[in-house]
CSV table of C-alpha atoms in Angstrom, one decimal:
chain,number,residue,atom,x,y,z
A,8,UNK,CA,5.9,-20.5,6.6
A,9,UNK,CA,8.2,-19.4,9.4
A,10,UNK,CA,11.2,-19.5,7.1
A,11,UNK,CA,9.2,-17.4,4.5
A,12,UNK,CA,8.4,-14.8,7.2
A,13,UNK,CA,12.0,-14.6,8.2
A,14,UNK,CA,13.0,-14.2,4.6
A,15,UNK,CA,10.6,-11.4,4.2
A,16,UNK,CA,12.1,-9.5,7.0
A,17,UNK,CA,15.7,-10.2,5.9
A,18,UNK,CA,15.0,-9.1,2.3
A,19,UNK,CA,13.7,-5.7,3.5
A,20,UNK,CA,15.9,-2.7,4.0
A,21,UNK,CA,15.7,-0.1,6.7
A,22,UNK,CA,15.4,3.4,5.1
A,23,UNK,CA,16.4,6.4,7.2
A,24,UNK,CA,15.1,9.5,5.4
A,25,UNK,CA,16.1,12.9,6.7
A,26,UNK,CA,13.5,15.4,5.4
A,27,UNK,CA,15.0,18.3,7.3
A,28,UNK,CA,17.7,19.1,9.8
A,29,UNK,CA,20.8,17.9,8.1
A,30,UNK,CA,23.5,20.5,7.5
A,31,UNK,CA,21.1,23.2,8.8
A,32,UNK,CA,19.7,24.5,12.0
A,33,UNK,CA,16.1,23.6,12.4
A,34,UNK,CA,13.5,21.8,10.4
A,35,UNK,CA,14.4,18.5,12.2
A,36,UNK,CA,12.4,15.6,10.7
A,37,UNK,CA,13.5,12.1,10.0
A,38,UNK,CA,11.4,9.2,8.7
A,39,UNK,CA,12.2,5.6,9.4
A,40,UNK,CA,10.8,3.1,6.9
A,41,UNK,CA,10.9,-0.6,6.9
A,42,UNK,CA,8.6,-2.8,4.8
A,43,UNK,CA,5.1,-1.3,4.9
A,44,UNK,CA,5.7,0.8,8.1
A,45,UNK,CA,7.0,4.3,8.5
A,46,UNK,CA,7.5,6.3,11.7
A,47,UNK,CA,8.5,10.0,11.9
A,48,UNK,CA,10.8,11.5,14.5
A,49,UNK,CA,10.4,15.2,15.2
A,50,UNK,CA,8.8,17.8,13.0
A,51,UNK,CA,10.5,21.2,13.6
A,52,UNK,CA,10.6,24.5,11.8
A,53,UNK,CA,13.5,26.6,10.7
A,54,UNK,CA,13.9,30.3,10.7
A,55,UNK,CA,14.2,32.3,7.5
A,56,UNK,CA,17.6,33.6,6.3
A,57,UNK,CA,18.1,37.3,5.9
A,58,UNK,CA,17.4,37.0,2.1
A,59,UNK,CA,14.0,35.3,2.6
A,60,UNK,CA,11.9,38.5,2.6
A,61,UNK,CA,8.3,38.0,3.8
A,62,UNK,CA,8.9,34.4,5.0
A,63,UNK,CA,8.0,33.9,8.7
A,64,UNK,CA,8.8,30.2,9.1
A,65,UNK,CA,10.5,27.4,7.1
A,66,UNK,CA,9.1,23.9,7.4
A,67,UNK,CA,10.3,20.6,6.0
A,68,UNK,CA,9.0,19.2,2.7
A,69,UNK,CA,6.6,16.4,3.7
A,70,UNK,CA,5.4,15.5,0.3
A,71,UNK,CA,7.0,12.0,0.6
A,72,UNK,CA,5.0,11.5,3.8
A,73,UNK,CA,1.8,12.7,2.2
A,74,UNK,CA,2.3,10.2,-0.7
A,75,UNK,CA,2.8,7.4,1.9
A,76,UNK,CA,0.4,8.5,4.6
A,77,UNK,CA,-1.4,5.1,4.9
A,78,UNK,CA,2.0,3.6,6.0
A,79,UNK,CA,2.8,6.1,8.7
A,80,UNK,CA,2.2,4.6,12.2
A,81,UNK,CA,3.0,7.8,14.3
A,82,UNK,CA,5.3,10.7,14.9
A,83,UNK,CA,7.6,10.8,17.9
A,84,UNK,CA,8.8,14.1,19.4
A,85,UNK,CA,12.1,14.1,21.3
A,86,UNK,CA,11.7,17.5,23.1
A,87,UNK,CA,9.8,20.8,23.0
A,88,UNK,CA,12.1,23.2,21.2
A,89,UNK,CA,10.7,24.8,18.1
A,90,UNK,CA,13.3,23.2,15.8
A,91,UNK,CA,11.8,19.9,16.8
A,92,UNK,CA,8.0,20.6,17.2
A,93,UNK,CA,7.4,23.9,15.3
A,94,UNK,CA,6.2,22.2,12.1
A,95,UNK,CA,3.7,19.7,13.7
A,96,UNK,CA,0.6,21.7,13.0
A,97,UNK,CA,1.6,22.0,9.4
A,98,UNK,CA,2.3,18.3,9.1
A,99,UNK,CA,-1.1,17.5,10.6
A,100,UNK,CA,-2.9,19.6,8.0
A,101,UNK,CA,-2.1,16.8,5.5
A,102,UNK,CA,-1.8,13.8,7.8
A,103,UNK,CA,-4.0,12.2,10.5
A,104,UNK,CA,-1.4,10.5,12.6
A,105,UNK,CA,-0.9,10.0,16.4
A,106,UNK,CA,1.8,11.8,18.3
A,107,UNK,CA,4.0,10.1,20.9
A,108,UNK,CA,6.0,12.3,23.3
A,109,UNK,CA,6.8,13.2,26.9
A,110,UNK,CA,4.3,15.2,29.1
A,111,UNK,CA,6.0,18.6,28.8
A,112,UNK,CA,6.5,18.3,25.0
A,113,UNK,CA,2.8,17.2,24.7
A,114,UNK,CA,1.7,20.3,26.6
A,115,UNK,CA,3.7,22.6,24.3
A,116,UNK,CA,2.3,20.8,21.2
A,117,UNK,CA,-1.2,21.0,22.5
A,118,UNK,CA,-0.9,24.8,22.6
A,119,UNK,CA,0.2,24.9,19.0
A,120,UNK,CA,-2.6,22.5,17.9
A,121,UNK,CA,-5.2,24.5,19.8
A,122,UNK,CA,-4.0,27.7,18.1
A,123,UNK,CA,-4.5,26.0,14.7
A,124,UNK,CA,-7.8,24.4,15.7
A,125,UNK,CA,-6.4,20.9,15.4
A,126,UNK,CA,-6.2,19.8,19.1
A,127,UNK,CA,-9.4,17.9,19.2
A,128,UNK,CA,-8.7,15.9,16.0
A,129,UNK,CA,-5.3,14.7,17.1
A,130,UNK,CA,-4.3,11.8,19.3
A,131,UNK,CA,-1.4,12.6,21.6
A,132,UNK,CA,0.0,9.8,23.7
A,133,UNK,CA,2.3,10.8,26.6
A,134,UNK,CA,5.1,8.5,27.5
A,135,UNK,CA,7.7,8.7,30.2
A,136,UNK,CA,11.4,7.8,29.7
A,137,UNK,CA,11.8,4.1,30.0
A,138,UNK,CA,8.5,3.5,28.1
A,139,UNK,CA,8.8,0.7,25.5
A,140,UNK,CA,6.0,0.1,22.9
A,141,UNK,CA,5.4,-1.3,19.4
A,142,UNK,CA,4.1,0.5,16.3
A,143,UNK,CA,4.0,-1.7,13.2
A,144,UNK,CA,7.3,-3.5,12.9
A,145,UNK,CA,9.1,-0.9,15.1
A,146,UNK,CA,9.6,-1.1,18.9
A,147,UNK,CA,10.5,2.3,20.4
A,148,UNK,CA,12.0,3.0,23.8
A,149,UNK,CA,12.1,6.5,25.3
A,150,UNK,CA,15.6,7.1,26.8
A,151,UNK,CA,16.1,9.9,29.3
A,152,UNK,CA,18.6,12.6,28.2
A,153,UNK,CA,19.7,16.0,29.6
A,154,UNK,CA,19.1,19.1,27.5
A,155,UNK,CA,18.3,22.7,28.1
A,156,UNK,CA,14.6,21.9,28.2
A,157,UNK,CA,13.2,19.3,30.6
A,158,UNK,CA,11.5,16.0,29.6
A,159,UNK,CA,13.9,15.4,26.6
A,160,UNK,CA,14.4,11.9,25.3
A,161,UNK,CA,16.4,9.9,22.8
A,162,UNK,CA,14.8,7.0,21.1
A,163,UNK,CA,16.0,3.4,20.7
A,164,UNK,CA,14.2,2.3,17.5
A,165,UNK,CA,14.3,-1.5,17.1
A,166,UNK,CA,13.6,-2.8,13.7
A,167,UNK,CA,13.7,-6.4,12.4
A,168,UNK,CA,17.3,-5.9,11.3
A,169,UNK,CA,18.7,-4.0,14.3
A,170,UNK,CA,18.4,-1.0,16.6
A,171,UNK,CA,18.9,2.7,15.7
A,172,UNK,CA,19.5,5.3,18.5
A,173,UNK,CA,18.0,8.6,17.5
A,174,UNK,CA,19.2,11.2,20.0
A,175,UNK,CA,17.6,14.5,19.1
A,176,UNK,CA,19.5,17.1,21.1
A,177,UNK,CA,21.3,16.2,24.4
A,178,UNK,CA,24.1,17.0,26.7
A,179,UNK,CA,26.0,14.9,29.1
A,180,UNK,CA,25.4,16.6,32.5
A,181,UNK,CA,26.8,14.7,35.5
A,182,UNK,CA,25.2,17.2,37.9
A,183,UNK,CA,21.9,18.3,36.4
A,184,UNK,CA,19.9,21.0,38.2
A,185,UNK,CA,16.7,19.0,37.9
A,186,UNK,CA,16.1,15.3,37.3
A,187,UNK,CA,18.7,12.6,36.8
A,188,UNK,CA,21.8,12.3,34.7
A,189,UNK,CA,21.4,11.1,31.1
A,190,UNK,CA,20.7,7.3,30.8
A,191,UNK,CA,24.0,6.4,29.1
A,192,UNK,CA,23.5,2.7,29.6
């Protein structure tokens, strides 16, 4: 049985599915899928181009996530800028999934959810950098990074076939005004 279990994991593929944020500014949203489990990293909004008359915000297409909602284990938010959290309330209209993030980002998201009357129906788990926990087949570690907003993290996402580092936005600041330097190690 043990060999069969190992074969199952070895036969699976890790899918990294960018649903927004590639070759564009904003709408950051990436899904990681392995076997029966999916986790989502960030859910931002974009801003309309000059030729998009009457459009206030641009959000990622989450139809793939809606079709696979029973497999989603949670959404992770790397920091509190709009291009990483601005689409959360729209995502949660269609999905009932928990949010994992740092305390400042959680506070910013709570304001958005309260405005959309979603706060009391959403589970938000605050984690500090260095936190490591498991969701489905994924083990996720919050890694401290420097950015222009405090409480930013990168994620080390460990899967049965290896580890992916998802950085979000960061800068290498050897003398940060507040807090410590990025956890390069």
